[in-house]
PDB file of C-alpha atoms in Angstrom:
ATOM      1  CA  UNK A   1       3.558  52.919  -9.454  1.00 44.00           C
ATOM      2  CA  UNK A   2      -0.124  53.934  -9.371  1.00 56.00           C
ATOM      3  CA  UNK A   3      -2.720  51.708  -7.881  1.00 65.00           C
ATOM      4  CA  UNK A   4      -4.718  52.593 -11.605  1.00 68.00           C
ATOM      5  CA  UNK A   5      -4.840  48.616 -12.045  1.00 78.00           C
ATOM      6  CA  UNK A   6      -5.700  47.714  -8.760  1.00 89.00           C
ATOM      7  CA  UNK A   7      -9.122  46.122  -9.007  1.00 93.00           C
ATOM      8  CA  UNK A   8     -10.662  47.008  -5.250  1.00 96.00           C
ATOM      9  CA  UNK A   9      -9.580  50.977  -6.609  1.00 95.00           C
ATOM     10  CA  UNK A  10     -11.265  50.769  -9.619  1.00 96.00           C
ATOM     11  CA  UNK A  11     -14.171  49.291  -8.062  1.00 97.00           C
ATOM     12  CA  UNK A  12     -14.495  51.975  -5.175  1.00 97.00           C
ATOM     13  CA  UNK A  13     -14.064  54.559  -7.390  1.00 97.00           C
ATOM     14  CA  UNK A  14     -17.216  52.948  -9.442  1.00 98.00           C
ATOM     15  CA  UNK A  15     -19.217  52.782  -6.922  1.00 98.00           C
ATOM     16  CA  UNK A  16     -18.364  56.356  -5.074  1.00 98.00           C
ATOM     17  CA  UNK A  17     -18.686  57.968  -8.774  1.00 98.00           C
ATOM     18  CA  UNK A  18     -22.283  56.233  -9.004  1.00 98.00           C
ATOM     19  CA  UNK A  19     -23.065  57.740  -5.507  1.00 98.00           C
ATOM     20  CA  UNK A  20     -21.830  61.012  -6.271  1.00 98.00           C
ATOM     21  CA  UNK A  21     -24.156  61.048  -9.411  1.00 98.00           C
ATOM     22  CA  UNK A  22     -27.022  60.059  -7.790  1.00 98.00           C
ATOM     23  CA  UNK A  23     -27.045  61.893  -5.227  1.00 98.00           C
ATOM     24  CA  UNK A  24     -26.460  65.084  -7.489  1.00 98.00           C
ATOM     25  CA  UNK A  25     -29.179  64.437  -9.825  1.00 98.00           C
ATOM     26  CA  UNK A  26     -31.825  63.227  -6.078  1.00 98.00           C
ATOM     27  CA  UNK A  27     -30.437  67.008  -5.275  1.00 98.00           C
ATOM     28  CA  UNK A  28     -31.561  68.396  -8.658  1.00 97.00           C
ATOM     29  CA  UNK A  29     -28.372  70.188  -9.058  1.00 97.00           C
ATOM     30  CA  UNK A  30     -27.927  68.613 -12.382  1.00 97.00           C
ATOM     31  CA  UNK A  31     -30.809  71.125 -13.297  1.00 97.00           C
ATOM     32  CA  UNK A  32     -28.563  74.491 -14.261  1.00 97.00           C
ATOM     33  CA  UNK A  33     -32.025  76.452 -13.669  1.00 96.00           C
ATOM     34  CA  UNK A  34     -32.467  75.205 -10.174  1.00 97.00           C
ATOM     35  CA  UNK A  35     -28.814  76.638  -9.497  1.00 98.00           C
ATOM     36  CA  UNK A  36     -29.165  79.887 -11.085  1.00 97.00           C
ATOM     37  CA  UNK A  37     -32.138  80.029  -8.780  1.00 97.00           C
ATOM     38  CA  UNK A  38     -30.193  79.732  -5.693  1.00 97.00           C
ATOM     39  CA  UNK A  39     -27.518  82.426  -6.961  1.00 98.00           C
ATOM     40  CA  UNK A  40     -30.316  85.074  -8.105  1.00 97.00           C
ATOM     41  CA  UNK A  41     -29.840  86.759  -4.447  1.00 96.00           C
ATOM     42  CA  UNK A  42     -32.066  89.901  -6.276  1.00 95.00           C
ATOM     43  CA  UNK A  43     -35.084  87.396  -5.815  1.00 95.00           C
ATOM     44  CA  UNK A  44     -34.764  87.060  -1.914  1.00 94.00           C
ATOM     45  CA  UNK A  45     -36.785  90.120  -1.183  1.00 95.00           C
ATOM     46  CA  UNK A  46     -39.396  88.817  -3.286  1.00 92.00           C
ATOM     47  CA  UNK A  47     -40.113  85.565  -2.275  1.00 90.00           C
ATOM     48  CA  UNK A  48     -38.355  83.638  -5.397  1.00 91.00           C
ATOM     49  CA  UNK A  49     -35.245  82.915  -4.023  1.00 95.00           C
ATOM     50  CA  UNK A  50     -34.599  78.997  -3.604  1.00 96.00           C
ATOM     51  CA  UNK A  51     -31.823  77.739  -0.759  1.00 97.00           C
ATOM     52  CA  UNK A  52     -31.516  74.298  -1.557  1.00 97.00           C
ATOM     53  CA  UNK A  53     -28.097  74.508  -2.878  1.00 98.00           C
ATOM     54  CA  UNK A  54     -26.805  75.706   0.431  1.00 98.00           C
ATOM     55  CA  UNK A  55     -28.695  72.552   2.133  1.00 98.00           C
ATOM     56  CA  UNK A  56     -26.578  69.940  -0.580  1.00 98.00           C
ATOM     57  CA  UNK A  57     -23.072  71.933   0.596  1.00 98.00           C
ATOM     58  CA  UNK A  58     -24.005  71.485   4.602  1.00 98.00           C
ATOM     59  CA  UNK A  59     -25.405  68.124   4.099  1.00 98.00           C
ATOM     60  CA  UNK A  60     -22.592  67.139   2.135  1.00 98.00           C
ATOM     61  CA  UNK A  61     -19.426  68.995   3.877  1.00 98.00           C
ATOM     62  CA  UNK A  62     -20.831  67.098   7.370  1.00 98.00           C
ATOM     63  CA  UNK A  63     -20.659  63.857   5.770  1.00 98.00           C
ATOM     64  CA  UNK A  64     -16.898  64.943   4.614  1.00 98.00           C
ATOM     65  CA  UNK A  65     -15.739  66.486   7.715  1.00 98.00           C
ATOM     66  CA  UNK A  66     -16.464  63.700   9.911  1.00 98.00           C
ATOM     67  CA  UNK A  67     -14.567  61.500   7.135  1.00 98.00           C
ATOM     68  CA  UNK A  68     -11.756  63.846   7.279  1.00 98.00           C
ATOM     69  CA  UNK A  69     -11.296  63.620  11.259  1.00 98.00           C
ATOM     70  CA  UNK A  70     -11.407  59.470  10.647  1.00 98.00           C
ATOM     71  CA  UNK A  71      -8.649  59.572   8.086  1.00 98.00           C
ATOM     72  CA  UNK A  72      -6.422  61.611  10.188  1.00 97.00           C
ATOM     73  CA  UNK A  73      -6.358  58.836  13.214  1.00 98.00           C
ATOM     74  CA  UNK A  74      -5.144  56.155   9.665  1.00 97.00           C
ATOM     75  CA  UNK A  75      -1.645  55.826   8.519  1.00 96.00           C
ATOM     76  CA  UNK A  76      -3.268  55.789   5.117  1.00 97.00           C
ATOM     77  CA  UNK A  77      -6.325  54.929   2.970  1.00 97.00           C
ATOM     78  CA  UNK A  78      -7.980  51.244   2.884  1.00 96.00           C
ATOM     79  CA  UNK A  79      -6.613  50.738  -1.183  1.00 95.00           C
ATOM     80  CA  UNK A  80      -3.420  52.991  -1.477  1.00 94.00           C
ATOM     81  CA  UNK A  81      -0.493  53.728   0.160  1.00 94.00           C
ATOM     82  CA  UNK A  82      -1.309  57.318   1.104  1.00 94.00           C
ATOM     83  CA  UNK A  83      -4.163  60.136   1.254  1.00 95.00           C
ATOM     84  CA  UNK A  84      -2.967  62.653  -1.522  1.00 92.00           C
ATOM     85  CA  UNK A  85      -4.043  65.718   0.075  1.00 91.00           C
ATOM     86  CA  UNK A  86      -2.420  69.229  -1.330  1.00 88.00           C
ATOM     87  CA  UNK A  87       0.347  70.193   0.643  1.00 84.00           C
ATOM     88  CA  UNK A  88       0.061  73.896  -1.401  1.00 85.00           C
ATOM     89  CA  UNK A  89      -1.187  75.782   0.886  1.00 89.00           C
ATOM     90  CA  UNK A  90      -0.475  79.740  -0.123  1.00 91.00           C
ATOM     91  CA  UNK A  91      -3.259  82.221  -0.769  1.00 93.00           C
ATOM     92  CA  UNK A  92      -1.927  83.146  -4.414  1.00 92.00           C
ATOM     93  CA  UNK A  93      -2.914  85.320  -7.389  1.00 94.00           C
ATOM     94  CA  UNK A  94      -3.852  81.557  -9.416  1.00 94.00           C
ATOM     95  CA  UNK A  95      -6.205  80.843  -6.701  1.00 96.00           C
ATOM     96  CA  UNK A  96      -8.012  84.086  -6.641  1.00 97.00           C
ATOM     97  CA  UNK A  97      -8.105  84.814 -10.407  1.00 97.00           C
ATOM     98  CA  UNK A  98      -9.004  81.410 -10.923  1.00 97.00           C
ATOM     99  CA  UNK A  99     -12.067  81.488  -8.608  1.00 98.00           C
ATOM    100  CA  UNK A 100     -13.123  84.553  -9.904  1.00 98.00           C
ATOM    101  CA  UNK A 101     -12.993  83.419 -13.469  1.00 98.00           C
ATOM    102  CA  UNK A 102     -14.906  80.232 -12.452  1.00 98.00           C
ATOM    103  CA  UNK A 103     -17.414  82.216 -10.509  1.00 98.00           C
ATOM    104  CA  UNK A 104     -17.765  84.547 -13.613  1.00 98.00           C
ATOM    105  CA  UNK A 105     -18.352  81.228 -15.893  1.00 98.00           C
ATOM    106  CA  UNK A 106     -20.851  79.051 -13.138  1.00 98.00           C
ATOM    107  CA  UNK A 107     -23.040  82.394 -13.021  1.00 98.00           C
ATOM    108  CA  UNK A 108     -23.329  82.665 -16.612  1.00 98.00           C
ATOM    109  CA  UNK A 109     -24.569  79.111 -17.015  1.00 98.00           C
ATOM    110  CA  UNK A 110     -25.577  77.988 -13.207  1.00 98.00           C
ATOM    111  CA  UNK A 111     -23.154  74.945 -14.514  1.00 98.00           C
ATOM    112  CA  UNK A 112     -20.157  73.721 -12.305  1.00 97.00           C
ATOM    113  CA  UNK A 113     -18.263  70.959 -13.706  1.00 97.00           C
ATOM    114  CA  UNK A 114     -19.879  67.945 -11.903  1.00 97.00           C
ATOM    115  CA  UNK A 115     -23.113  68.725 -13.116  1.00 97.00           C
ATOM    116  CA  UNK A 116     -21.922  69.316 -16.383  1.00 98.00           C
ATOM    117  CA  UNK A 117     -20.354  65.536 -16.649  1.00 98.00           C
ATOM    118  CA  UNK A 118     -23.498  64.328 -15.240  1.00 97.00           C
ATOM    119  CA  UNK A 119     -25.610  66.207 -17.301  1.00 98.00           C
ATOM    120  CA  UNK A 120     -24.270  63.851 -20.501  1.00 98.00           C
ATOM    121  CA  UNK A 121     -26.764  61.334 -19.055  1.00 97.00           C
ATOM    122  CA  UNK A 122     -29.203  63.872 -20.452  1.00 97.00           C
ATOM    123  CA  UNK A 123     -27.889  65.501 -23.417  1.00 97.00           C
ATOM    124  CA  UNK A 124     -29.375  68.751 -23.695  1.00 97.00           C
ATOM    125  CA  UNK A 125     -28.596  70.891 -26.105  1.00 97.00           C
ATOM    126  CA  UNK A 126     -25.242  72.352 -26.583  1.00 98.00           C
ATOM    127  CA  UNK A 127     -23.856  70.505 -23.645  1.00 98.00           C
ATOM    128  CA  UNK A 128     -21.371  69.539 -25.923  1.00 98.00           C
ATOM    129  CA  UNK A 129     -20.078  72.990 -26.512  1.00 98.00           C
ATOM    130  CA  UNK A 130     -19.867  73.620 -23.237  1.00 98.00           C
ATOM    131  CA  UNK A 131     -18.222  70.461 -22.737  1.00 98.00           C
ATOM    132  CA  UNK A 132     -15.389  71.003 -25.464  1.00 98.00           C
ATOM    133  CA  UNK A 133     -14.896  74.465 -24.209  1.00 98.00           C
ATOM    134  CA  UNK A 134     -14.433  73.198 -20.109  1.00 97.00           C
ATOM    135  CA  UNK A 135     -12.140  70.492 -21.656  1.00 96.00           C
ATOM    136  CA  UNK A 136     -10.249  73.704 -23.715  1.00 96.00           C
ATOM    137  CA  UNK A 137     -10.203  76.237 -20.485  1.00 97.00           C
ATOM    138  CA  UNK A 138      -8.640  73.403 -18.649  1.00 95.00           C
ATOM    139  CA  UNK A 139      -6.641  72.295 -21.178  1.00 93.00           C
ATOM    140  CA  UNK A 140      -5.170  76.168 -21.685  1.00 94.00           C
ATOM    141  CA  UNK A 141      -5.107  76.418 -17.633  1.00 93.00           C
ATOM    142  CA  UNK A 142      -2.530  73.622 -17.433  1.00 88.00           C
ATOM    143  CA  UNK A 143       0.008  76.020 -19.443  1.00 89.00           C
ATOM    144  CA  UNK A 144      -0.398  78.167 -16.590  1.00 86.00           C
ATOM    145  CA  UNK A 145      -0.429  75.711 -13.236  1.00 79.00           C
ATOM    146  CA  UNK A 146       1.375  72.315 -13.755  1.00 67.00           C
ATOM    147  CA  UNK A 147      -0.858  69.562 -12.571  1.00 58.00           C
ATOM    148  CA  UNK A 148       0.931  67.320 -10.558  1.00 58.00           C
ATOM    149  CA  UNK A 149       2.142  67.541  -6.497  1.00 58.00           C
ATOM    150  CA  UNK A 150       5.643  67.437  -7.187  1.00 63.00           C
ATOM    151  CA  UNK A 151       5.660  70.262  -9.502  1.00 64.00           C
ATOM    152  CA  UNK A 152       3.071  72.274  -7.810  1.00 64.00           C
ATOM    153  CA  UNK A 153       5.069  72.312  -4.847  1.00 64.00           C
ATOM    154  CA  UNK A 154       8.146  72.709  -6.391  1.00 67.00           C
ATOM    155  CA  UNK A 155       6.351  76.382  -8.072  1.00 64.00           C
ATOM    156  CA  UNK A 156       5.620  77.209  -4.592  1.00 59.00           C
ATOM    157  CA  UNK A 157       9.786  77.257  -3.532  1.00 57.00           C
TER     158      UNK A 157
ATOM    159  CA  UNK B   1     -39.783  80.363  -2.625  1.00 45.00           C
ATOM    160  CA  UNK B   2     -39.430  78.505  -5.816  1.00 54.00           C
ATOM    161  CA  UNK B   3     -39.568  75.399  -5.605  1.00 87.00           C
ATOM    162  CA  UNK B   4     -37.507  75.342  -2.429  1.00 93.00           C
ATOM    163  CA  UNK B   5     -36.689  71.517  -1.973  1.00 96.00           C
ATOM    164  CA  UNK B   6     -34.970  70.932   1.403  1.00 97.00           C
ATOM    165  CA  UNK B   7     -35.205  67.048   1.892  1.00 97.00           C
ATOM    166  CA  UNK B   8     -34.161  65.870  -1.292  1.00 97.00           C
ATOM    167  CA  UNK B   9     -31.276  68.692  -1.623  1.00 98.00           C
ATOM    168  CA  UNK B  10     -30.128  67.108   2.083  1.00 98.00           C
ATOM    169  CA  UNK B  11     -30.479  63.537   1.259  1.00 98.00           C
ATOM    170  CA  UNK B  12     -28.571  64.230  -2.189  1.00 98.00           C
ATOM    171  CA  UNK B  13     -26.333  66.073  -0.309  1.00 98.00           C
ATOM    172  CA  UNK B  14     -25.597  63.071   2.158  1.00 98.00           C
ATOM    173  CA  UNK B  15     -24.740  60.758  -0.805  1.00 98.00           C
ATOM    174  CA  UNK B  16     -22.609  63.588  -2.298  1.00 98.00           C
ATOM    175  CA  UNK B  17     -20.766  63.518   1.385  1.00 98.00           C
ATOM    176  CA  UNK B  18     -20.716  59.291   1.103  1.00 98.00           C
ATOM    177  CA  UNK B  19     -19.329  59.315  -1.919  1.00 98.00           C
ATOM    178  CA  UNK B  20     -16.537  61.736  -1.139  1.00 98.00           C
ATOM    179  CA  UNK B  21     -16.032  60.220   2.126  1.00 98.00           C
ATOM    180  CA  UNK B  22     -15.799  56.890   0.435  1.00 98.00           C
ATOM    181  CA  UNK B  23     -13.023  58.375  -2.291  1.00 98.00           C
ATOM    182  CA  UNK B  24     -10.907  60.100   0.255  1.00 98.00           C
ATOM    183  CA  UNK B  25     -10.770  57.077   3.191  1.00 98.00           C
ATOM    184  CA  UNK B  26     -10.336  54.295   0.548  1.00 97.00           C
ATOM    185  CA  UNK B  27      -8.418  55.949  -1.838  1.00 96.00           C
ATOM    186  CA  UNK B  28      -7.037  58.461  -0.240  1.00 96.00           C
ATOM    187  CA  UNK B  29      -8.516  60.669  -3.475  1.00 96.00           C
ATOM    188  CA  UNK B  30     -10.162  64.286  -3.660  1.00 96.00           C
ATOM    189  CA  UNK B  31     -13.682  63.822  -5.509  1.00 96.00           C
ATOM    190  CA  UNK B  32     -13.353  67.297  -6.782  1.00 95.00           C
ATOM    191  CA  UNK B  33     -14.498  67.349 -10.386  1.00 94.00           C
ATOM    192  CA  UNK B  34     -12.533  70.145 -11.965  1.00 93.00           C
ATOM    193  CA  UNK B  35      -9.238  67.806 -10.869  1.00 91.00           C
ATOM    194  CA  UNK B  36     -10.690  64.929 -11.731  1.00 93.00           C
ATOM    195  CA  UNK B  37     -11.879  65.729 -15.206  1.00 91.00           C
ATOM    196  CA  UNK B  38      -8.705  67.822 -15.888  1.00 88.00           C
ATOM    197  CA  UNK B  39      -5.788  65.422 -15.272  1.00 87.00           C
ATOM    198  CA  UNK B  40      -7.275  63.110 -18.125  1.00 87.00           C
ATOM    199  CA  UNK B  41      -5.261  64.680 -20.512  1.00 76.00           C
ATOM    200  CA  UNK B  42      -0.972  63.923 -20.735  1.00 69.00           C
ATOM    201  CA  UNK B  43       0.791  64.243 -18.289  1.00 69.00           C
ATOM    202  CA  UNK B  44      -1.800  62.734 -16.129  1.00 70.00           C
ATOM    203  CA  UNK B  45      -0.540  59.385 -14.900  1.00 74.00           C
ATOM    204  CA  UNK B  46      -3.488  58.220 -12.884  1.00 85.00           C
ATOM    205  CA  UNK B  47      -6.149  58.098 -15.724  1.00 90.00           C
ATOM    206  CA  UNK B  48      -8.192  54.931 -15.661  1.00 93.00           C
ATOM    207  CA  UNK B  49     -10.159  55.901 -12.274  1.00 94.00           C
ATOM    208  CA  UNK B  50     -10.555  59.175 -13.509  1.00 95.00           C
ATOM    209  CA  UNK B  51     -12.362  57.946 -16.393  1.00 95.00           C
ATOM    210  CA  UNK B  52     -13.851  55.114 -14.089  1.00 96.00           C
ATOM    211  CA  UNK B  53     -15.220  57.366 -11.545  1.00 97.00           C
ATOM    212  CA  UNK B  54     -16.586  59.936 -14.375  1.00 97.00           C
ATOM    213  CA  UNK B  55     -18.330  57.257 -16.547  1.00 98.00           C
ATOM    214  CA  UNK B  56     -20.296  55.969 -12.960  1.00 98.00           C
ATOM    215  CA  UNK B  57     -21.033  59.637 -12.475  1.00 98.00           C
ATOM    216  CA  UNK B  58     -23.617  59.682 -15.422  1.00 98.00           C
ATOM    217  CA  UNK B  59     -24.568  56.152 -15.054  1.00 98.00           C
ATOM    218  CA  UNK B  60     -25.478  57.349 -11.201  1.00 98.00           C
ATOM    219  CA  UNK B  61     -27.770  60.343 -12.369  1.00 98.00           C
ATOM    220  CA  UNK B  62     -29.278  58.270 -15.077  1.00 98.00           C
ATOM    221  CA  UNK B  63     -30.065  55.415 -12.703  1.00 98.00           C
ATOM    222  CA  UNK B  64     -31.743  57.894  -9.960  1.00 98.00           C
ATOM    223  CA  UNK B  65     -33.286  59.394 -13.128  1.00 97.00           C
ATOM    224  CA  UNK B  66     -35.115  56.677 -13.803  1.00 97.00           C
ATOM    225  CA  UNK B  67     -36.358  55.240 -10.497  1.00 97.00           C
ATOM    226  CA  UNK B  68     -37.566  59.011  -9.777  1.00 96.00           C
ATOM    227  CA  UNK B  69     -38.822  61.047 -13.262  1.00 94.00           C
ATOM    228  CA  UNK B  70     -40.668  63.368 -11.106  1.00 93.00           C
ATOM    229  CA  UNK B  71     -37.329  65.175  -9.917  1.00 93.00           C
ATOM    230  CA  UNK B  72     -37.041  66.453 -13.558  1.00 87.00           C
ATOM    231  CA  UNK B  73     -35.190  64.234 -15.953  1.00 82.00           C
ATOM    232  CA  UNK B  74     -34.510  65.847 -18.955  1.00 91.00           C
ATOM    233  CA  UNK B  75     -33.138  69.227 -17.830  1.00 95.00           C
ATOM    234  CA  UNK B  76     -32.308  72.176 -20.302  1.00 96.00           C
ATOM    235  CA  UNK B  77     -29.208  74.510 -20.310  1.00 97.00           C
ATOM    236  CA  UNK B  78     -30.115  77.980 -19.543  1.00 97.00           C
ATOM    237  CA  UNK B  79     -30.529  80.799 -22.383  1.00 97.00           C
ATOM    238  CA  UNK B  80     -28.881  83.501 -22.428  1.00 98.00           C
ATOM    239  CA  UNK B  81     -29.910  86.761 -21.191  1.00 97.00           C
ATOM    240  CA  UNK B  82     -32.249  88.594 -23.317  1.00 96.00           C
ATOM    241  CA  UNK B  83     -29.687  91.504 -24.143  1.00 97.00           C
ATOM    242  CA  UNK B  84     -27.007  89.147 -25.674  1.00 97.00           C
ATOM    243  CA  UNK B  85     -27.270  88.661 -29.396  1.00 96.00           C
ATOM    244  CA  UNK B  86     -24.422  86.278 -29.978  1.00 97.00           C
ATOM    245  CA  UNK B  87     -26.585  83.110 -29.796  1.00 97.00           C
ATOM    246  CA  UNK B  88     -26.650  80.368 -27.256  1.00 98.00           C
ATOM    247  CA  UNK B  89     -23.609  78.171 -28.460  1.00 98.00           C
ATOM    248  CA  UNK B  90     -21.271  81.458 -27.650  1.00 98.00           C
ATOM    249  CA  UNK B  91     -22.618  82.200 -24.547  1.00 98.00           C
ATOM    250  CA  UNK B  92     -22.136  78.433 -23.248  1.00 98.00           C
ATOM    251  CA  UNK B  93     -18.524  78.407 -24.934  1.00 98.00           C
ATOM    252  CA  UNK B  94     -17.941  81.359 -22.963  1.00 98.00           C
ATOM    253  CA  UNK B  95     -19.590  79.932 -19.641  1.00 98.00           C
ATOM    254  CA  UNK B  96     -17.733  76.617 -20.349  1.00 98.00           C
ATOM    255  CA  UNK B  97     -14.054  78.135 -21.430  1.00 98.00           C
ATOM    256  CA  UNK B  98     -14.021  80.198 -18.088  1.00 98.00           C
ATOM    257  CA  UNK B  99     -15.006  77.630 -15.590  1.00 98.00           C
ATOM    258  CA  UNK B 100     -12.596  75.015 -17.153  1.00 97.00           C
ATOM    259  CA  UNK B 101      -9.637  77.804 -16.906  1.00 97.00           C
ATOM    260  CA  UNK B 102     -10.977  78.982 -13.861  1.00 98.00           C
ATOM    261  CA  UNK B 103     -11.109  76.034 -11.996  1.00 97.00           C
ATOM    262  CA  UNK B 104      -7.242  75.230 -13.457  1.00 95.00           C
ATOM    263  CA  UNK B 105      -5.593  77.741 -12.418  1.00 95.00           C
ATOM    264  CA  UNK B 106      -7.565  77.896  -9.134  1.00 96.00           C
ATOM    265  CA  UNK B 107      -7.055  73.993  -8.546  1.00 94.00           C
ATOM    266  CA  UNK B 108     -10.624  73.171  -7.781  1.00 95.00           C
ATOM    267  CA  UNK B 109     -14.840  73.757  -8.315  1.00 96.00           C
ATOM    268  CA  UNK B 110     -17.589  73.618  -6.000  1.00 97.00           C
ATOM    269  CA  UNK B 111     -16.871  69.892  -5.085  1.00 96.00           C
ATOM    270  CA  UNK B 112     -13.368  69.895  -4.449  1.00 96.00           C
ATOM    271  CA  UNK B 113     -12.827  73.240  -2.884  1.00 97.00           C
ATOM    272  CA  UNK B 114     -16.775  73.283  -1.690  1.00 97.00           C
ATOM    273  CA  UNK B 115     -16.779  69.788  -0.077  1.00 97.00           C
ATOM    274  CA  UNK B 116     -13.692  68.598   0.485  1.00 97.00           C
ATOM    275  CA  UNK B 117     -11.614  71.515   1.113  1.00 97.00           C
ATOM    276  CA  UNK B 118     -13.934  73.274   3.531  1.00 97.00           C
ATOM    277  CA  UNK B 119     -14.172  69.986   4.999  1.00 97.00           C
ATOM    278  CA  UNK B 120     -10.322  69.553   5.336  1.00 97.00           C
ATOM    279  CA  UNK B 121     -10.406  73.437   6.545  1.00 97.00           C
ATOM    280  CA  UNK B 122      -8.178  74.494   3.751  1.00 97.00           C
ATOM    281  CA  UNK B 123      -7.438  78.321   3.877  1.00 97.00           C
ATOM    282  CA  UNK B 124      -6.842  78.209   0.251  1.00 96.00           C
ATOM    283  CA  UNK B 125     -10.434  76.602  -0.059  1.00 97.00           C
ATOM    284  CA  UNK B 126     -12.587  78.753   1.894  1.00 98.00           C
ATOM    285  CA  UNK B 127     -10.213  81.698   0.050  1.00 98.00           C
ATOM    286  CA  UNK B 128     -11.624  79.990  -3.170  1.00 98.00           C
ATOM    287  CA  UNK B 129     -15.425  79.271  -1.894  1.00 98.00           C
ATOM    288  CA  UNK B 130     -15.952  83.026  -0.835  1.00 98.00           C
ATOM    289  CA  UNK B 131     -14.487  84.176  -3.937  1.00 98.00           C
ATOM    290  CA  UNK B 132     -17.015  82.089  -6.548  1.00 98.00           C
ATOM    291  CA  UNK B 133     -20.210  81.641  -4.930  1.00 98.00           C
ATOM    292  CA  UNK B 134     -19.538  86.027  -4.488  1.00 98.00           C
ATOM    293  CA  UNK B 135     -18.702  86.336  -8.242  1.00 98.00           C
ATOM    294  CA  UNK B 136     -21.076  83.973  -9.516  1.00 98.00           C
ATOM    295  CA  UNK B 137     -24.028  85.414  -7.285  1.00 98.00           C
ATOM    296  CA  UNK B 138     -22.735  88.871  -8.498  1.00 98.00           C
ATOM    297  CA  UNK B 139     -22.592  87.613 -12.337  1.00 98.00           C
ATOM    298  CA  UNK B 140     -26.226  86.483 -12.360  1.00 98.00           C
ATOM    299  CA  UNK B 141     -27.590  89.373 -11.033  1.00 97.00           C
ATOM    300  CA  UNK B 142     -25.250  91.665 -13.371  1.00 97.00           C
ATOM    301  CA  UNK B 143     -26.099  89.729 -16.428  1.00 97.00           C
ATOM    302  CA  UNK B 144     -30.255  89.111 -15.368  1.00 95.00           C
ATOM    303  CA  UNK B 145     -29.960  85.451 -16.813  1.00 95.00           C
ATOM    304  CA  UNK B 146     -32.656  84.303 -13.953  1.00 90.00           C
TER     305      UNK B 146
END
């Protein structure tokens, strides 16, 4: 059984959720211009590129890292009885097509899908659309990759 | 540069780190979004801190949007590039459809391949990383949305 009902779960997840979209909207990430201006490399030679993206990932993959090398030393986490990390670990065609696709669809709108959930505080228009259609991709991806460790790993056999 | 913003993207980018540092350690959870937003739907069986951790997601942005306005609180989505004459709603459809299948089939998005994979030193994640900050870079500057 899940920990789903467990009440210190629920609440960490709250709070971390809260963090997380705090943090992305102090970062300005939730702004899909701001991110389009970090991937417009052609406007590095001419003064117009902006780099902050690249500060959020270090800032934020230190913070993680260090986190990482603490769980590792644990038996498990504080609220469940283990740290679900994948155990797929192949380079496969999924993975590559699938990031490629992804990088095709974040370059098109400079939205990833945090920023997109965290953009409902906002509502600007046609988020929905885009909304609906990230819930439909996914929804048409899972007929391709089973969600789910045990059947993930059992693919990779 | 335009409106480079290096201490807010680093202190933003702390709490990003917190709050995936916080998911993994006392859940033992991934805060990738892609995965989290995905497994709502059957067969998921963990869905109530999915929906949970989502919901505080957009009650955390509104929150820091309104103790700090000045960091630009009512964002717009891009428009298309000028070239496209489909409209706005298809081009986001498009944008949206792809990322959502994207991030399926490749098992993760800039959060749980960017942070916590790289973090975890996943091959498969730095395999992914390389792969969509490449394509995406490549897409805006093939399509001239900026």
């Amino acid at each position: 059984m899940s920990k789903d009902l467990d009440f210190r779960y629920l609440a960490l997840a709250a709070v971390a959720g809260l963090i997380f979209g705090f943090g992305l909207y102090v970062t300005q990430m939730t702004d899909p211009l701001k991110v389009l201006h970090f991937l417009d490399f052609t406007a590095i030679p001419t003064g117009g590129w902006d780099p902050s993206l690249a500060f959020v990932m270090v800032s934020a993959l230190i913070v993680m890292f260090v986190a990482v090398r603490v769980g590792r030393t644990w038996r498990k986490p504080l609220f469940d009885v283990r740290f679900n990390e994948p155990e797929f670990t192949r380079i496969d065609a999924p993975l590559v097509i699938g990031a490629a696709l992804f990088g095709i669809g974040w370059g098109m709108s400079g939205i990833c899908p945090g920023p997109a959930i965290s953009l409902i505080a906002f509502w600007p228009q046609n988020l929905l659309i885009y909304l609906l259609a990230l819930f439909v991709g996914s929804y048409g991806g899972s007929f391709v990759i089973p969600s789910g460790r045990e059947k993930r790993l059992a693919m990779a056999q | 540069m335009e409106s480079f913003t290096p201490i807010t993207a680093t202190l933003g980018g702390l709490l990003i780190g917190l709050s995936a540092a916080m998911l993994w350690l006392g859940n033992g959870r991934i805060a990738g979004m892609s995965g989290i937003f995905g497994q709502l739907l059957p067969p998921g069986r963990t869905v109530v801190w999915r929906i949970v951790f989502l919901a505080s997601l957009v009650a955390g942005a509104a929150l820091a949007a309104w103790l700090f306005p000045a960091l630009g609180n009512s964002p717009q989505l891009a428009a298309p590039p000028a070239w496209f004459t489909g409209g706005a709603p298809l081009w986001v459809a498009a944008s949206g459809l792809l990322t959502g299948f994207g991030t399926k089939i490749g098992n993760g998005c800039t959060s749980g391949h960017g942070v916590c994979g790289l973090a975890r030193l996943s091959k498969r994640s730095f395999v992914a990383v390389g792969i969509f900050f490449g394509v995406a870079i490549l897409t805006v500057t093939l399509t001239g949305i900026v």
